[in-house]
Short mmCIF file of C-alpha atoms in Angstrom, two decimals:
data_model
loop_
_atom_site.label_atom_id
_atom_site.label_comp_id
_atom_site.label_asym_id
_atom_site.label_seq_id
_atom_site.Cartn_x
_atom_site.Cartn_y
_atom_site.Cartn_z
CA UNK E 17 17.25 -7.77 41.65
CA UNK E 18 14.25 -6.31 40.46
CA UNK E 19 11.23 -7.68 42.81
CA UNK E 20 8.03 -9.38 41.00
CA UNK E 21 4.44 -9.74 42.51
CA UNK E 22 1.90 -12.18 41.37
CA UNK E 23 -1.44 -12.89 41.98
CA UNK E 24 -2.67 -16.90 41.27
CA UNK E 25 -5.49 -18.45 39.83
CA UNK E 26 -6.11 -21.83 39.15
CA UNK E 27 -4.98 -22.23 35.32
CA UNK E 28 -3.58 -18.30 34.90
CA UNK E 29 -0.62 -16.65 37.14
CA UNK E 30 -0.50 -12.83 36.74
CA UNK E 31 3.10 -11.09 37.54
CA UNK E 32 3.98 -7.36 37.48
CA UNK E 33 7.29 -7.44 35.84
CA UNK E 34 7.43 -3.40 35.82
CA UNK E 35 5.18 -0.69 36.64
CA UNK E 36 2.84 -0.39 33.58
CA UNK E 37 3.70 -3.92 32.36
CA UNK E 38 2.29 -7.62 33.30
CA UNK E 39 2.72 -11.15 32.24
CA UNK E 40 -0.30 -13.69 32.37
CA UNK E 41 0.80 -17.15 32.47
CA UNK E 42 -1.47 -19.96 31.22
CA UNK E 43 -1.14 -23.28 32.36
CA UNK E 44 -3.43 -26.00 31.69
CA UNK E 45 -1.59 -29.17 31.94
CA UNK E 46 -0.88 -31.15 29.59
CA UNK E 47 -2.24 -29.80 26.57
CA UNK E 48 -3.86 -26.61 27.77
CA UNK E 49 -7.22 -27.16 25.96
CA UNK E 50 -9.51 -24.19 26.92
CA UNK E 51 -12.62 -24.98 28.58
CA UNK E 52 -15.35 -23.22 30.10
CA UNK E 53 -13.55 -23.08 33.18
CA UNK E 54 -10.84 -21.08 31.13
CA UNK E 55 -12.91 -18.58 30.04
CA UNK E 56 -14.25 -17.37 33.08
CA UNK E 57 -10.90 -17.12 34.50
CA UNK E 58 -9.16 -15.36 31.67
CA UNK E 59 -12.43 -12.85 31.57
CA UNK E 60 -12.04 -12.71 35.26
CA UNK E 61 -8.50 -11.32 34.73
CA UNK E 62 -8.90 -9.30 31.59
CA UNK E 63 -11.43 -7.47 34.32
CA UNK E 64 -9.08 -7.13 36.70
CA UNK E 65 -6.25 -5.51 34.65
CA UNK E 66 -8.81 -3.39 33.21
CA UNK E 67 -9.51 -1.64 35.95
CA UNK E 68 -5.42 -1.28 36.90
CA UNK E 69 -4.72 2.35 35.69
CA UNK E 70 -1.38 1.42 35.94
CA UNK E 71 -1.34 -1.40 33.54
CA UNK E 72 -0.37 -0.23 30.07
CA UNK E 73 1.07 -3.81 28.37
CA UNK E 74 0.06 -7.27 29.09
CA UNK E 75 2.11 -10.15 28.08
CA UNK E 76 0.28 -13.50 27.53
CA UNK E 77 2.42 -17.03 27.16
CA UNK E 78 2.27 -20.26 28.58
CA UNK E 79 3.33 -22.16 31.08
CA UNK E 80 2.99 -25.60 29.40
CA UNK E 81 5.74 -26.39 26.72
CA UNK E 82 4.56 -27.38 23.18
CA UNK E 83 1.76 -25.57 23.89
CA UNK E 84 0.28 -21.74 23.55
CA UNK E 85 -3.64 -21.54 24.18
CA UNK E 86 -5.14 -24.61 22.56
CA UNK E 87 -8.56 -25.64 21.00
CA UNK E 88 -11.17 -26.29 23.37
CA UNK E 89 -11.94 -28.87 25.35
CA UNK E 90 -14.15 -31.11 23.71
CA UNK E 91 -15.78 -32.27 26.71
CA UNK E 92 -16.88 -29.38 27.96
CA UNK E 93 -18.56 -27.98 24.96
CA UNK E 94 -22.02 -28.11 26.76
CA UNK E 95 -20.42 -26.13 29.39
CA UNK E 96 -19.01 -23.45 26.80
CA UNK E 97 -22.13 -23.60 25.14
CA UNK E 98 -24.42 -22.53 28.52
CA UNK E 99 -21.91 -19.68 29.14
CA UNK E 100 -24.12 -16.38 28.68
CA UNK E 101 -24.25 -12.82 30.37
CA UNK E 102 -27.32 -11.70 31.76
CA UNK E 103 -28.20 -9.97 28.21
CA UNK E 104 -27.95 -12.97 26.72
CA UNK E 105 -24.29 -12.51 25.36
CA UNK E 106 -22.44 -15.28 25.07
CA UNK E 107 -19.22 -14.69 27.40
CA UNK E 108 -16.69 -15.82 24.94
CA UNK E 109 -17.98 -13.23 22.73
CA UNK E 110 -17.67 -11.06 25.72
CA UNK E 111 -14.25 -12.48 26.55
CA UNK E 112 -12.50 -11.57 22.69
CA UNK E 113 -14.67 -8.41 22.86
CA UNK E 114 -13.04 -7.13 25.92
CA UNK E 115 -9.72 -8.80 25.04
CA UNK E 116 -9.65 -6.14 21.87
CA UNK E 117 -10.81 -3.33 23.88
CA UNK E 118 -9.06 -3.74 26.70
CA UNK E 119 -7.82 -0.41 27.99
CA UNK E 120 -4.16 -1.83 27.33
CA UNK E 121 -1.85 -3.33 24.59
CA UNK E 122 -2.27 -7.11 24.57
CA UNK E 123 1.34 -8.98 23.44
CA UNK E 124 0.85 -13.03 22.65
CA UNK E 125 4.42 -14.76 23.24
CA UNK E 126 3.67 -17.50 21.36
CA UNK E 127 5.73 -20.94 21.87
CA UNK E 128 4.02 -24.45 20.96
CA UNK E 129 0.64 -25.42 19.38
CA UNK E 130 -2.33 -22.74 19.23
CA UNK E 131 -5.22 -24.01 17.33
CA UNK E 132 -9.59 -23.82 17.27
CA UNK E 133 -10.86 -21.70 20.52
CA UNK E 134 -7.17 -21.33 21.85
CA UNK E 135 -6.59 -19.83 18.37
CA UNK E 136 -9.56 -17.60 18.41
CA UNK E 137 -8.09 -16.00 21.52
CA UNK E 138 -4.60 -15.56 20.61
CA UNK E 139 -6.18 -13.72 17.40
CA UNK E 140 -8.07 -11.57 19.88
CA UNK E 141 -4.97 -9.85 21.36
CA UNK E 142 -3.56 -7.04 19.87
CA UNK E 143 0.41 -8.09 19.18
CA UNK E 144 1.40 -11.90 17.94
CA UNK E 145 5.14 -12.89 18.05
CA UNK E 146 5.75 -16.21 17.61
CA UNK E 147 8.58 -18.87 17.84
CA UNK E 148 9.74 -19.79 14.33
CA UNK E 149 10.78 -22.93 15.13
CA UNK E 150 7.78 -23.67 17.96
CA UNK E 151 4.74 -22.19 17.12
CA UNK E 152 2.05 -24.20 14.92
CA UNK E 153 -1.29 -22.82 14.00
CA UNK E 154 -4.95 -24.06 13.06
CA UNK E 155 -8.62 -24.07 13.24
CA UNK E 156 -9.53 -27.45 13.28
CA UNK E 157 -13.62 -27.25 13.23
CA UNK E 158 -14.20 -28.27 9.93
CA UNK E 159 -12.43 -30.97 10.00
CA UNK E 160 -14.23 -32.34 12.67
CA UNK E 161 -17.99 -31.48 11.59
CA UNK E 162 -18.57 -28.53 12.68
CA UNK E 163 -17.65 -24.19 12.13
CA UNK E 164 -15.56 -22.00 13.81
CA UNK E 165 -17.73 -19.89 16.92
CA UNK E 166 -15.05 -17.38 18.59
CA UNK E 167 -13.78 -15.17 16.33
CA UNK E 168 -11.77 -17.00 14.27
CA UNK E 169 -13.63 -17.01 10.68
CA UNK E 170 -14.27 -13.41 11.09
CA UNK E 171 -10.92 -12.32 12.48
CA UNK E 172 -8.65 -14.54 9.76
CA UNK E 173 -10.82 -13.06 7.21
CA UNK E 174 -9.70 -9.50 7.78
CA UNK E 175 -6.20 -10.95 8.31
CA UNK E 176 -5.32 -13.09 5.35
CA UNK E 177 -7.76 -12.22 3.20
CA UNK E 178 -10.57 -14.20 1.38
CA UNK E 179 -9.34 -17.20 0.08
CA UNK E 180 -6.60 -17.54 2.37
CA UNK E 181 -8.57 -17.63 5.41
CA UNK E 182 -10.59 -20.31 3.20
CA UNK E 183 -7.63 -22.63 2.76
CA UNK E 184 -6.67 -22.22 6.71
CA UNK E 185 -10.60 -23.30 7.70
CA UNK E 186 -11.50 -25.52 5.08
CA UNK E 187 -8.47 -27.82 5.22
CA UNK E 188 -7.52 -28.01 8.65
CA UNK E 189 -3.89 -27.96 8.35
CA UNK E 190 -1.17 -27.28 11.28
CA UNK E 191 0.51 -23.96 9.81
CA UNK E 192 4.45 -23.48 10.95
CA UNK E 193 5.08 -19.98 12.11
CA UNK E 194 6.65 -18.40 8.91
CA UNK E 195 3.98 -19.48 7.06
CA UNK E 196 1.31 -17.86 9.63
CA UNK E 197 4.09 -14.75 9.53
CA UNK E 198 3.65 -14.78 5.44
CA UNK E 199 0.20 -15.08 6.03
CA UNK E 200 -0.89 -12.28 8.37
CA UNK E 201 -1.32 -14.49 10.92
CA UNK E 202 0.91 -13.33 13.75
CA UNK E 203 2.65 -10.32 13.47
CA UNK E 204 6.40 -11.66 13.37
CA UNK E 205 7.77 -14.59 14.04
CA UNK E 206 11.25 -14.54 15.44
CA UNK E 207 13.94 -17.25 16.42
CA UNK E 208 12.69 -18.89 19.41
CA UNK E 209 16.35 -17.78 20.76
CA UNK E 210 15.19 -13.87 20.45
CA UNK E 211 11.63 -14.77 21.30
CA UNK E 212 11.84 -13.40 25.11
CA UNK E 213 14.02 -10.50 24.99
CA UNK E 214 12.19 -9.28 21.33
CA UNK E 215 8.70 -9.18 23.39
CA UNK E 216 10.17 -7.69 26.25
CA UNK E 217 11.76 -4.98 24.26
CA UNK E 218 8.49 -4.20 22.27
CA UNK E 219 6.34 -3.96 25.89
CA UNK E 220 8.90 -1.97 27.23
CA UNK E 221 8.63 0.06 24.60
CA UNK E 222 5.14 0.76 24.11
CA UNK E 223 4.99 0.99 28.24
CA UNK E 224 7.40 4.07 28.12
CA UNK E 225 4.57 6.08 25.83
CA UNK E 226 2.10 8.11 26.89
CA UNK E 227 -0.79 6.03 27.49
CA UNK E 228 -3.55 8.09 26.40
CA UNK E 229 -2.03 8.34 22.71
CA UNK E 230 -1.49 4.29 22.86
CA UNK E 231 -5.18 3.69 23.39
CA UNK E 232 -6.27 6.39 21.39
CA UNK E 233 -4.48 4.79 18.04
CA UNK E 234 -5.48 1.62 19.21
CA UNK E 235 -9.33 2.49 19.25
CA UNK E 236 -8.41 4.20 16.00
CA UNK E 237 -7.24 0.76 14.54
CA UNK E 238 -9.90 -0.92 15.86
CA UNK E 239 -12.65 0.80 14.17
CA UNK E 240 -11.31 -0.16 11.18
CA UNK E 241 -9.92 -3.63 11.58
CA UNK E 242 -12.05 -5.63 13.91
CA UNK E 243 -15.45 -7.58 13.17
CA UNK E 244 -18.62 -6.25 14.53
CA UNK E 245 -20.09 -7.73 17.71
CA UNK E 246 -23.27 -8.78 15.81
CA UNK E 247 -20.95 -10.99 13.52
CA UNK E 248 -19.39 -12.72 16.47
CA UNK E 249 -22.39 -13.60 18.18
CA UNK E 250 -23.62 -15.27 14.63
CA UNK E 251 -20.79 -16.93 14.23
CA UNK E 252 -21.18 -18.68 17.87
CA UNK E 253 -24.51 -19.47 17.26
CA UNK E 254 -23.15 -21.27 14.23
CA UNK E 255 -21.58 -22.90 16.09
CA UNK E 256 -23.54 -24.07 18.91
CA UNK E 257 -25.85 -25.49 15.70
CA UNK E 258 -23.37 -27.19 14.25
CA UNK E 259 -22.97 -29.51 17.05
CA UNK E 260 -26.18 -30.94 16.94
CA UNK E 261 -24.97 -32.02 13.09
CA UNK E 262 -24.40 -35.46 12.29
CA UNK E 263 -21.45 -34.85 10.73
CA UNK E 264 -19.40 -34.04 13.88
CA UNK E 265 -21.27 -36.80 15.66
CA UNK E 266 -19.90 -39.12 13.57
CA UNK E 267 -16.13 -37.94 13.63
CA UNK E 268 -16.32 -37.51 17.03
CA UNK E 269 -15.66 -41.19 17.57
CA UNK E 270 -13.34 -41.70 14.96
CA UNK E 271 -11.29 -39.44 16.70
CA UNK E 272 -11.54 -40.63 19.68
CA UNK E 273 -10.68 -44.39 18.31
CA UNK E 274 -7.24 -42.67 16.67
CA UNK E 275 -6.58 -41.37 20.59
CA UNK E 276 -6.98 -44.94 21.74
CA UNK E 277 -4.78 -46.07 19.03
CA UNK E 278 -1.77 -43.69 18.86
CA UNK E 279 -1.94 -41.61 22.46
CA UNK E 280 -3.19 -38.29 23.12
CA UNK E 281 0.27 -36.99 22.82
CA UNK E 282 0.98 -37.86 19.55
CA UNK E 283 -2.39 -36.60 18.41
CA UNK E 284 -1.82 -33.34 19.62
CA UNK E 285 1.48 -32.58 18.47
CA UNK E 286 0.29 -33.36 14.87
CA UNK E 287 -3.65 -32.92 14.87
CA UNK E 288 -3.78 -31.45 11.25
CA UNK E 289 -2.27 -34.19 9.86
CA UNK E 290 -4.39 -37.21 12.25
CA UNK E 291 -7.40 -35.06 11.64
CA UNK E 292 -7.28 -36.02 7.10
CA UNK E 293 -6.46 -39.26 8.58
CA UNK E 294 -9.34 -39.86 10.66
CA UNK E 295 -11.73 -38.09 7.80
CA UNK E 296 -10.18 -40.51 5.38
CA UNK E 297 -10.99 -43.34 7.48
CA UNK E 298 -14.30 -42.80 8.34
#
């Protein structure tokens, strides 16, 4: 039996399930909303495997079913918001910066909902496989009065294209995984069956390489794929303005009345469709 070590942190567990290759649990019970809290951890830890020569893939999933990395927590927005680096960087610009730089291949194994922040993330890693039958996609801000800050504008833009990336902010709406597939959203989805052993395989895979040739296409690929640094730090100042505007004030509430109404749980597992509902009511 092969032997796994792990190292814990509150919300994340890290294990070494081979030599060059580790999994990074998250775990943020019940929903796993990311807070501010969240990304200091997960920044904490993309740190730490940085600096593991050994570490060649990294597999990220969750611990939480019906749920991947989800949108922020709403209640710690000030929190998020007061989150900056010594240079004044934000640190969840820092934390998808790294993320895509990492000095190793990043693998989401996607299962449940992964929407807003959690989404910006998840878009941050380098690999996306997703669940066909679990995963559901979003970005949620407009919906609720306000504009995407991590990443996700910029990064969905370069994935699906213009006015695709349009539709996907603008409306709001949960996206199934062969949709997101069809869309450029994840890389493959695959029967949630296969899910395990087809990530496994592909970190396996990319683990038995040479390591410097890995990172060197990867850097390659990133020059020419990833938004500039000064275009994520506009977008979170976007961002951070936009929640001064009355417009999410407003829906903020109405939201929060639908919660009171129909349960957390139900929200959650259909947000894109509560979130026309509570715009329609307001």
């Amino acid at each position: 039996m092969t032997q796994h070590s792990m190292t814990q942190h509150s919300m994340f567990k890290i294990e070494t399930v081979a030599p060059k290759i580790r999994r990074v649990t998250f775990s943020n019970p019940p929903v796993n909303v990311v807070g501010a809290d969240t990304v200091v951890q997960l920044l904490d830890i993309v740190e730490e495997l940085s600096q593991d020569e050994q570490v060649q893939v990294v597999v990220f999933d969750s611990g939480t079913p019906g749920y991947f990395y989800n949108h922020a927590d709403l209640a710690q927005v000030p929190e998020l918001l007061a989150l900056n680096n010594a240079d004044g960087t934000p640190t969840w610009v820092e934390l998808v910066t790294r993320l895509s730089n990492a000095p190793f291949i990043s693998i989401a194994s996607i299962r449940g909902r992964t929407r807003g922040g959690g989404d910006e993330i998840t878009l941050a890693f380098d690999l996306r496989y997703a669940s066909r039958e679990e995963a559901v996609f979003c970005q949620p801000e407009v919906a609720i009065g306000i504009v995407p800050g991590g990443g996700g504008s910029d990064r969905l833009a370069r994935l699906l294209g213009r006015d695709r990336a349009l539709e996907a902010v603008l409306t709001g709406h949960d996206y199934d995984a062969e949709r997101a597939e069809r869309y450029g959203w994840v890389t493959r989805s695959v029967p949630d069956t296969e899910l395990d052993d087809f990530v496994g395989g592909v970190a396996a895979r990319i683990a038995s390489f040479d390591k410097a040739s890995v990172l060197g296409a990867k850097a390659q690929i990133n020059r020419s794929t990833l938004p500039p640094v000064a275009d994520l730090r506009a977008s979170w100042a976007d961002f951070a303005e936009s929640v001064t505007w009355p417009g999410f004030q407003a829906r903020v509430p109405q939201l929060g009345k639908l919660i009171a109404e129909i349960g957390v749980e139900e929200i959650e597992r259909n947000l894109g469709d509560y979130l026309g509902i509570a715009n329609q009511q307001a």
